[in-house]
């Protein structure tokens, strides 16, 4: 399993290596969106678990 993971990592490095140090444009808005999505899912799970009990 470890060897498969290392092989996959090497393949990804070959494919995306050029982009490795490229600055992500719109990173702040993406991070904010992901945080809001995470919090929304957490709230949804809490609501569902409350209804089940």
Coordinates of N, CA and C in Angstrom, one line a residue:
X1 N 0.8 -1.2 0.0 CA 0.0 0.0 0.0 C 0.9 1.3 0.0
X2 N 1.9 1.2 0.8 CA 2.8 2.4 0.9 C 3.5 2.6 -0.5
X3 N 3.9 1.6 -1.2 CA 4.5 1.7 -2.5 C 3.5 2.3 -3.5
X4 N 2.3 1.9 -3.4 CA 1.3 2.4 -4.3 C 1.1 3.9 -4.1
X5 N 1.1 4.3 -2.8 CA 0.9 5.7 -2.5 C 2.1 6.5 -3.0
X6 N 3.3 6.0 -2.8 CA 4.5 6.7 -3.2 C 4.5 6.8 -4.8
X7 N 4.1 5.8 -5.5 CA 4.0 5.8 -6.9 C 3.0 6.9 -7.4
X8 N 1.8 6.9 -6.7 CA 0.8 7.9 -7.0 C 1.3 9.3 -6.8
X9 N 2.0 9.5 -5.7 CA 2.6 10.8 -5.4 C 3.6 11.2 -6.4
X10 N 4.4 10.4 -6.9 CA 5.4 10.7 -7.9 C 4.7 11.0 -9.3
X11 N 3.6 10.3 -9.6 CA 2.9 10.6 -10.8 C 2.2 12.0 -10.7
X12 N 1.7 12.3 -9.5 CA 1.1 13.7 -9.3 C 2.2 14.8 -9.4
X13 N 3.4 14.5 -8.9 CA 4.4 15.5 -8.9 C 4.8 15.7 -10.4
X14 N 4.9 14.7 -11.2 CA 5.2 14.8 -12.6 C 4.1 15.7 -13.3
X15 N 2.8 15.4 -13.0 CA 1.7 16.1 -13.7 C 1.6 17.5 -13.2
X16 N 1.7 17.8 -11.9 CA 1.4 19.1 -11.4 C 2.7 19.8 -10.9
X17 N 3.9 19.3 -11.1 CA 5.1 19.8 -10.6 C 5.3 21.3 -11.0
X18 N 5.0 21.6 -12.2 CA 5.1 23.0 -12.7 C 4.3 24.0 -11.9
X19 N 3.2 23.5 -11.4 CA 2.3 24.4 -10.7 C 2.6 24.4 -9.2
X20 N 3.6 23.7 -8.8 CA 3.9 23.6 -7.3 C 4.1 24.8 -6.6
X21 N 4.7 25.9 -7.2 CA 5.0 27.1 -6.4 C 4.2 28.3 -7.0
X22 N 3.2 28.0 -7.8 CA 2.3 29.0 -8.4 C 1.3 29.5 -7.3
X23 N 1.2 30.8 -7.3 CA 0.3 31.4 -6.3 C -1.2 31.1 -6.8
X24 N -2.0 30.7 -5.9 CA -3.4 30.5 -6.2 C -4.2 31.8 -6.2
X25 N -4.8 32.1 -7.3 CA -5.6 33.3 -7.4 C -7.0 33.1 -6.9
X26 N -7.5 33.9 -6.1 CA -8.8 33.7 -5.5 C -8.8 32.8 -4.3
X27 N -7.6 32.6 -3.7 CA -7.5 31.6 -2.6 C -8.4 32.0 -1.4
X28 N -8.4 33.3 -1.1 CA -9.2 33.7 0.1 C -10.6 33.4 -0.1
X29 N -11.2 33.7 -1.2 CA -12.6 33.4 -1.4 C -12.9 31.9 -1.5
X30 N -11.9 31.1 -2.0 CA -12.1 29.6 -2.0 C -12.1 29.1 -0.6
X31 N -11.1 29.6 0.2 CA -11.0 29.1 1.6 C -12.3 29.5 2.4
X32 N -12.8 30.7 2.2 CA -14.0 31.1 2.9 C -15.2 30.2 2.4
X33 N -15.3 29.9 1.2 CA -16.4 29.1 0.7 C -16.3 27.7 1.3
X34 N -15.1 27.1 1.4 CA -14.9 25.8 2.0 C -15.2 25.8 3.5
X35 N -14.9 26.8 4.2 CA -15.2 26.9 5.6 C -16.7 27.0 5.8
X36 N -17.4 27.8 5.0 CA -18.8 27.9 5.1 C -19.5 26.6 4.7
X37 N -19.0 25.9 3.7 CA -19.5 24.6 3.3 C -19.4 23.6 4.5
X38 N -18.2 23.6 5.1 CA -17.9 22.7 6.2 C -18.9 23.0 7.3
X39 N -19.0 24.2 7.7 CA -19.9 24.6 8.8 C -21.3 24.3 8.5
X40 N -21.7 24.4 7.3 CA -23.1 24.1 6.9 C -23.3 22.6 7.0
X41 N -22.4 21.8 6.6 CA -22.5 20.3 6.7 C -22.5 19.9 8.1
X42 N -21.7 20.5 9.0 CA -21.7 20.2 10.4 C -23.1 20.5 11.0
X43 N -23.6 21.7 10.7 CA -25.0 22.0 11.2 C -26.0 21.1 10.7
X44 N -25.9 20.7 9.4 CA -26.9 19.7 8.9 C -26.8 18.4 9.6
X45 N -25.6 17.9 9.9 CA -25.4 16.6 10.6 C -26.0 16.7 12.0
X46 N -25.7 17.8 12.7 CA -26.3 18.0 14.0 C -27.8 18.0 14.0
X47 N -28.4 18.6 13.0 CA -29.9 18.7 12.9 C -30.4 17.3 12.6
X48 N -29.8 16.6 11.7 CA -30.2 15.2 11.4 C -30.1 14.3 12.6
X49 N -29.0 14.3 13.3 CA -28.8 13.5 14.4 C -29.8 13.8 15.5
X50 N -30.1 15.1 15.7 CA -31.1 15.4 16.7 C -32.5 14.9 16.3
X51 N -32.8 14.9 15.1 CA -34.1 14.4 14.6 C -34.2 12.9 14.8
X52 N -33.1 12.2 14.6 CA -33.1 10.7 14.7 C -33.3 10.3 16.1
X53 N -32.8 11.0 17.0 CA -32.8 10.6 18.5 C -34.2 10.8 19.0

